[in-house]
Short mmCIF file of C-alpha atoms in Angstrom, two decimals:
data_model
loop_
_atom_site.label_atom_id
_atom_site.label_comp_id
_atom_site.label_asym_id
_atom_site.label_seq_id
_atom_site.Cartn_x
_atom_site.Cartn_y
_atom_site.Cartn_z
CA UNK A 1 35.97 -15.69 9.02
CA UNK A 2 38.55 -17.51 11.16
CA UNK A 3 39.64 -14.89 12.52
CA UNK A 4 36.23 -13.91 14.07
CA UNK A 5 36.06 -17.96 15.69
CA UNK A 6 32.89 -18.70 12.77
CA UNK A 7 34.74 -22.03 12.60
CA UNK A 8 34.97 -22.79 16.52
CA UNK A 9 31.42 -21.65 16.65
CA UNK A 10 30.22 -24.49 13.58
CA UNK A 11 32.72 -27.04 14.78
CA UNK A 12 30.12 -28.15 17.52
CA UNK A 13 27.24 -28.67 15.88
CA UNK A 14 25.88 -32.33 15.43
CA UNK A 15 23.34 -33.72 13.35
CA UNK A 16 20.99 -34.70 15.92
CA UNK A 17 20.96 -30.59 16.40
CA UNK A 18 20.86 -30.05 12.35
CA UNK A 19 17.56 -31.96 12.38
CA UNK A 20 16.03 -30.25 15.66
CA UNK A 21 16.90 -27.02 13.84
CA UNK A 22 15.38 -27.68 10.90
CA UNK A 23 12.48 -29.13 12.42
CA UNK A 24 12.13 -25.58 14.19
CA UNK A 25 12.00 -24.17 10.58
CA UNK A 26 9.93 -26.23 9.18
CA UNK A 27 7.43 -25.68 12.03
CA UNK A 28 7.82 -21.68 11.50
CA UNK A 29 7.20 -21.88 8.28
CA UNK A 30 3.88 -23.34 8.69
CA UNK A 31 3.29 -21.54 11.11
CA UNK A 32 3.55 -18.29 8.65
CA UNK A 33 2.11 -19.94 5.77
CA UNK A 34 -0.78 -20.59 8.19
CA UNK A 35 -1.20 -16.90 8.98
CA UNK A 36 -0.40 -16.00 5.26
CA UNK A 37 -4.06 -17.90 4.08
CA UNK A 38 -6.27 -17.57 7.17
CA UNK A 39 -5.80 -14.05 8.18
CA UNK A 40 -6.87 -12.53 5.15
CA UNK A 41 -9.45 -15.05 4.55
CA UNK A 42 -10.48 -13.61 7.70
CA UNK A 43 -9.78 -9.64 6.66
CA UNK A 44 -12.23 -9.68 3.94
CA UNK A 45 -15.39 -10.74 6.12
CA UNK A 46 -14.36 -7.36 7.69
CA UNK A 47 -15.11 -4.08 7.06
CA UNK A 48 -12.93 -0.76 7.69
CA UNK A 49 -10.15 0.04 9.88
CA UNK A 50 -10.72 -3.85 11.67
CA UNK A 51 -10.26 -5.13 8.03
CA UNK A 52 -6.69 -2.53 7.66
CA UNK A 53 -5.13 -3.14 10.92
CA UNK A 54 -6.18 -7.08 10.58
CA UNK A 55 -4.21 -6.78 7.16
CA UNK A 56 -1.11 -4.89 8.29
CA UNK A 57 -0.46 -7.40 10.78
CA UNK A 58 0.78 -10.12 8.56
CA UNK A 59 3.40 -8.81 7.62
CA UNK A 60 4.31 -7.96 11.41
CA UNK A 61 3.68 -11.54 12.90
CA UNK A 62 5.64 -12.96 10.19
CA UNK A 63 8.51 -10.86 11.06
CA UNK A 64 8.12 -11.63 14.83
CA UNK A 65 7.90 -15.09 14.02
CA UNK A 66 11.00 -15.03 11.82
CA UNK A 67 13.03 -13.06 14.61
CA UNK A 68 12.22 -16.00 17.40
CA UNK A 69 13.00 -18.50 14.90
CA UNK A 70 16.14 -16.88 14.51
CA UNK A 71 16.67 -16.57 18.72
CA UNK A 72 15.70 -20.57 19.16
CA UNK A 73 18.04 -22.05 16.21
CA UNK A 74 21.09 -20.43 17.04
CA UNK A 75 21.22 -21.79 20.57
CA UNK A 76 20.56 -25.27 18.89
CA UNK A 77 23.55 -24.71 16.79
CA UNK A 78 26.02 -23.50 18.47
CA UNK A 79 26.94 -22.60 22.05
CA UNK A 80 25.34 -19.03 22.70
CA UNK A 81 28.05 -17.59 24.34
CA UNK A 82 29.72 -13.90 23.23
CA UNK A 83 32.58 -15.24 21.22
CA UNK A 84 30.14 -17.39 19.17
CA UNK A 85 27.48 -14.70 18.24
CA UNK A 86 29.75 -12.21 17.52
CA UNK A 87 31.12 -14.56 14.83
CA UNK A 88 27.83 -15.91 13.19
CA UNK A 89 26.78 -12.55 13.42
CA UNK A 90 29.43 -11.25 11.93
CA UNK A 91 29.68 -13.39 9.43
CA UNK A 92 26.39 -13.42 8.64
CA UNK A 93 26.87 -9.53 7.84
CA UNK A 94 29.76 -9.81 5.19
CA UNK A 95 27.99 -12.29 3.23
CA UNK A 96 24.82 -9.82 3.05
CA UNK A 97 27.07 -6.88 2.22
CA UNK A 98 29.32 -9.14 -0.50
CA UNK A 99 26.73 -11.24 -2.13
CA UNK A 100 23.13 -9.45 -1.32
CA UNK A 101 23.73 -6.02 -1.35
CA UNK A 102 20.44 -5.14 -3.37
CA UNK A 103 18.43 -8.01 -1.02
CA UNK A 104 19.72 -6.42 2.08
CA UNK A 105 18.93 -3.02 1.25
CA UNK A 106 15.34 -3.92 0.26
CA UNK A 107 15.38 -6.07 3.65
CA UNK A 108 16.41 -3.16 5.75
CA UNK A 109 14.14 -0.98 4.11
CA UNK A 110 11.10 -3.58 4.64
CA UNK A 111 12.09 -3.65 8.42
CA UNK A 112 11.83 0.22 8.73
CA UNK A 113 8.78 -0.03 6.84
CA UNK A 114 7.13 -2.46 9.14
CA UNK A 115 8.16 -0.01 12.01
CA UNK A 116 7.13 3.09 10.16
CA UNK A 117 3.78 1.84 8.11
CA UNK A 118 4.57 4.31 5.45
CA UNK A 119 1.75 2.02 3.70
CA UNK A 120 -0.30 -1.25 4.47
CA UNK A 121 -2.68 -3.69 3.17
CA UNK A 122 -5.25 -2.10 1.76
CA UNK A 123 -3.63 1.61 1.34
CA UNK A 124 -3.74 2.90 -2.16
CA UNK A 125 -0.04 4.22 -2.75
CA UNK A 126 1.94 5.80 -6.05
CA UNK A 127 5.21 4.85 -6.02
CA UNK A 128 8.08 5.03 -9.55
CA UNK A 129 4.99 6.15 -11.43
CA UNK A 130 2.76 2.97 -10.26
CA UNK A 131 -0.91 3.63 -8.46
CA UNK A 132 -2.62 0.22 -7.35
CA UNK A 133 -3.87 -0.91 -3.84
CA UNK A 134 -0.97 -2.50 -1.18
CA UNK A 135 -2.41 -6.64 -1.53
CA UNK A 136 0.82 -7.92 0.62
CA UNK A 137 3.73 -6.62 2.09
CA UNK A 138 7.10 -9.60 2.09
CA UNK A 139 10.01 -8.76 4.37
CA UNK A 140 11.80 -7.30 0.90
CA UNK A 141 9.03 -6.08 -1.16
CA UNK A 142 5.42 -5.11 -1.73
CA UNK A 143 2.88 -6.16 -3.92
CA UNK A 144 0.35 -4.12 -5.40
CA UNK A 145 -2.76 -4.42 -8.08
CA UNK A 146 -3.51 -1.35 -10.09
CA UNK A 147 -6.67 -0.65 -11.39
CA UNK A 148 -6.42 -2.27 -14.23
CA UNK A 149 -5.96 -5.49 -12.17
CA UNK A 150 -2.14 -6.15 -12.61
CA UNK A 151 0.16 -6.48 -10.05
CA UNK A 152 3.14 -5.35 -9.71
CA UNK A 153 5.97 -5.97 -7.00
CA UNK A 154 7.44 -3.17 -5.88
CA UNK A 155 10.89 -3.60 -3.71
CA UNK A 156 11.19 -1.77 -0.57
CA UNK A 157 14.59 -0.22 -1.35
CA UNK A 158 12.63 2.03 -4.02
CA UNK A 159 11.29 4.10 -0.70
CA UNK A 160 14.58 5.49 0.05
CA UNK A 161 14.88 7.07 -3.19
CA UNK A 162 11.26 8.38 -4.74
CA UNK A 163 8.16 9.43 -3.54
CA UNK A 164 5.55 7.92 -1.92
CA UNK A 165 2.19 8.86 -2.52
CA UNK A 166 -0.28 6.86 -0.24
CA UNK A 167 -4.00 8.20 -1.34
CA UNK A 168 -5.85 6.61 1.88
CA UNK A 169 -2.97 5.98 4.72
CA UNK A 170 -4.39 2.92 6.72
CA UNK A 171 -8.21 4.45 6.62
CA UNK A 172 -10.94 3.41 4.15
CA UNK A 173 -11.33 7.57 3.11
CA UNK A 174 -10.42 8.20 -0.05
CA UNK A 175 -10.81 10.77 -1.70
CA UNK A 176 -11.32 10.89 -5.84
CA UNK A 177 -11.51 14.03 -8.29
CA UNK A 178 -13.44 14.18 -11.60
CA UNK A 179 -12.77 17.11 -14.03
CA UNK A 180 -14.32 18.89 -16.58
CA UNK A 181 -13.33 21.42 -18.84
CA UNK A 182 -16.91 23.61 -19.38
CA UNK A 183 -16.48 26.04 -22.37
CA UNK A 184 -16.45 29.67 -20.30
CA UNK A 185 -19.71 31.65 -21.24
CA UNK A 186 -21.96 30.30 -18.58
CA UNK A 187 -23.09 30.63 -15.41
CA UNK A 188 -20.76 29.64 -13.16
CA UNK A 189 -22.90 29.51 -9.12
CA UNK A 190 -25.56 27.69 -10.43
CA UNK A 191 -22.83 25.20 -12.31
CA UNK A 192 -21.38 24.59 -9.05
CA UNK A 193 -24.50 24.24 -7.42
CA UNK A 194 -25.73 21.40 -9.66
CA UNK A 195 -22.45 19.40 -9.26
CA UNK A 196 -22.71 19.82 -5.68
CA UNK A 197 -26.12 18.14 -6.28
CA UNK A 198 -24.61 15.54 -8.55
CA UNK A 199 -22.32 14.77 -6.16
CA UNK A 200 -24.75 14.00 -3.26
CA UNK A 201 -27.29 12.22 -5.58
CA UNK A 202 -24.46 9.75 -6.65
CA UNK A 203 -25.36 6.41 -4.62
CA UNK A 204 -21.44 5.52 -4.19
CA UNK A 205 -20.52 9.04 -2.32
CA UNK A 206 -19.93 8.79 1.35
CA UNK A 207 -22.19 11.98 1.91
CA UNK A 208 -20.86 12.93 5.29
CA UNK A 209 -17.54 13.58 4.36
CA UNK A 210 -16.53 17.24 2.60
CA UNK A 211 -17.98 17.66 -0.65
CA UNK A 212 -15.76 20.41 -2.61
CA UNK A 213 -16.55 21.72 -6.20
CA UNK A 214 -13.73 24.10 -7.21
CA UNK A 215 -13.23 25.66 -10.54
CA UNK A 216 -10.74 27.47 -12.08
CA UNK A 217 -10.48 29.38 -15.65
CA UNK A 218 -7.63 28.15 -18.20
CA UNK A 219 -7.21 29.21 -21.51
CA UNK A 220 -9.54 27.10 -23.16
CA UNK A 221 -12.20 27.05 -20.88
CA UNK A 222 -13.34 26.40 -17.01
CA UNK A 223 -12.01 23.54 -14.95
CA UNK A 224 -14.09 21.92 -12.74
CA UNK A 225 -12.85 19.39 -10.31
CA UNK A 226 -15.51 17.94 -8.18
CA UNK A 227 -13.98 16.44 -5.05
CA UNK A 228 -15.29 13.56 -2.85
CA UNK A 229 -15.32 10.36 -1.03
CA UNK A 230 -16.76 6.56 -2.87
CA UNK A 231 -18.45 4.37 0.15
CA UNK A 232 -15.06 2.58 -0.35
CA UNK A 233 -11.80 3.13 -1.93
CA UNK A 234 -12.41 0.37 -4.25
CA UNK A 235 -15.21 1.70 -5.96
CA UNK A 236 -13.40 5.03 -7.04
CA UNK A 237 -12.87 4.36 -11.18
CA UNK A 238 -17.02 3.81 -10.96
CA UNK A 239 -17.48 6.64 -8.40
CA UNK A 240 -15.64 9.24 -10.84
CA UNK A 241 -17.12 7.34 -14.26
CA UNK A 242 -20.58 8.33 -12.57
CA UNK A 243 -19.81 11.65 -11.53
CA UNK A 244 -18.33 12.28 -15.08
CA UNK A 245 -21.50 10.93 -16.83
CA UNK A 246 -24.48 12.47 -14.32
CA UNK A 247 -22.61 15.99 -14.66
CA UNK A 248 -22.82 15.17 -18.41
CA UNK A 249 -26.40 15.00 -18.31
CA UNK A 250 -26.76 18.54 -16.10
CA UNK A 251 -24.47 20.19 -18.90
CA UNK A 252 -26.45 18.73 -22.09
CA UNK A 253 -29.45 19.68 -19.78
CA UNK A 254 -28.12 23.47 -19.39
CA UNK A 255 -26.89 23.70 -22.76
CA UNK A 256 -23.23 24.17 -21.48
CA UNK A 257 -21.04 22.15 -23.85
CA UNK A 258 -18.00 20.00 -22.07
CA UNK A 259 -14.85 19.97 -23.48
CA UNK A 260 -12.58 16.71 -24.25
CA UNK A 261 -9.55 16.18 -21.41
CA UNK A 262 -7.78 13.49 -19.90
CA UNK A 263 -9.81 11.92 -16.73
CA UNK A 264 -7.44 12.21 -13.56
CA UNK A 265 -8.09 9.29 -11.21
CA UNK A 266 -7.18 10.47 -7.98
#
């Protein structure tokens, strides 16, 4: 570290700057904290994409707020001059690489995601086997709550290395699937035609968006999977619990009998 000048660059600094830097901190931090509680205080009397894109810039004025934080301290420090920079700077990047390795990956990786928006508050995502809604994104991870209201914090750095699966991607369209497995002697138009009507006499289904009812025959029977869009992408597990149970009633009602299968959420 000598040899980059890190100790010419410290030997300057005085405590009269040490408390004018940490009074810029302090102020920052506020500052974010601030926008942390009153912006989405503010989100949810929203509706929408004003609701999303009010969301997805937390994360964004935090980071611009951390980044001029960054640009007024230093100068407070230390003289900005070449010699200097290069040595905090450099410094600054061995102790990363040394002792935060895992940190600054999930740090570089919550930068690109920032720039990229591969997800934001409010999208519905799958990540490592994990499906829940994006409730806050830090500078090196994400947190999400599943539908079974847990939430789980999932580290940036998992992105470069599994798939991301983001069910809504910054609108409030979601789409949801129910299947059924219909033993095979039946008709099979007028089937689809009722669950076309069950799906436009549900009261959650956003009606103007495509309604698909697509079946295929397996060897135990015929899968249907009735497609569509809940009024919001937080009412899906009722949205696909009612279209289960109406197209229930239009089976028992045409004598078709259902057969048991796991319920796919999405």
């Amino acid at each position: 570290m000598e040899e980059l000048g890190l100790k010419d660059a410290l030997s300057s600094i005085t405590s009269g700057a040490i408390i004018e830097a940490i009074s810029v901190v302090v102020l920052a931090s506020l500052l974010i904290m601030a926008i942390q509680k009153l912006v989405p205080m503010l989100a949810q009397k929203l509706s929408g994409k004003p609701r999303l894109y009010l969301l997805a810039a937390v994360p964004l004025l935090r980071l611009v707020i951390i980044v001029l934080t960054i640009v007024m301290v230093v100068p407070i420090l230390v003289e900005p001059s070449f010699e200097n920079m290069l040595a905090i700077f450099g410094a600054l990047g061995l102790a990363l690489g040394f002792a935060f390795k895992d940190y600054a990956n999930s740090l570089i990786a919550g930068i690109v995601t920032l720039y990229e928006m591969p997800y934001r508050p409010g999208d519905w995502i799958e990540i490592n086997g994990q499906y829940g809604e994006v409730r806050a994104i830090g500078t090196r991870a994400a947190e999400i709550v599943t539908l079974d209201d847990t939430v789980i914090v999932i580290p940036h750095g998992l992105l470069w290395n599994n798939l991301l699966a983001n069910s809504n991607d910054g609108t409030d369209n979601l789409m949801c699937v129910a299947e059924l497995y219909l033993e095979p002697n039946h008709d099979v138009a007028r089937m689809r035609e009722l669950f076309r009507d069950v799906i436009y006499t549900c009261p959650l289904t956003k009606t103007y968006q495509p309604v698909v009812v697509a079946v295929t025959g397996t060897d135990i029977g015929m899968k249907y999977r009735l497609k569509a869009y809940p009024l919001t992408p937080g009412d899906q597990t009722r949205f696909i619990a009612d279209l289960t149970a109406r197209a229930g009633e239009v089976c028992a009602a045409e004598e078709v009998r259902m057969i048991s299968r796991p319920l796919l959420l999405h």
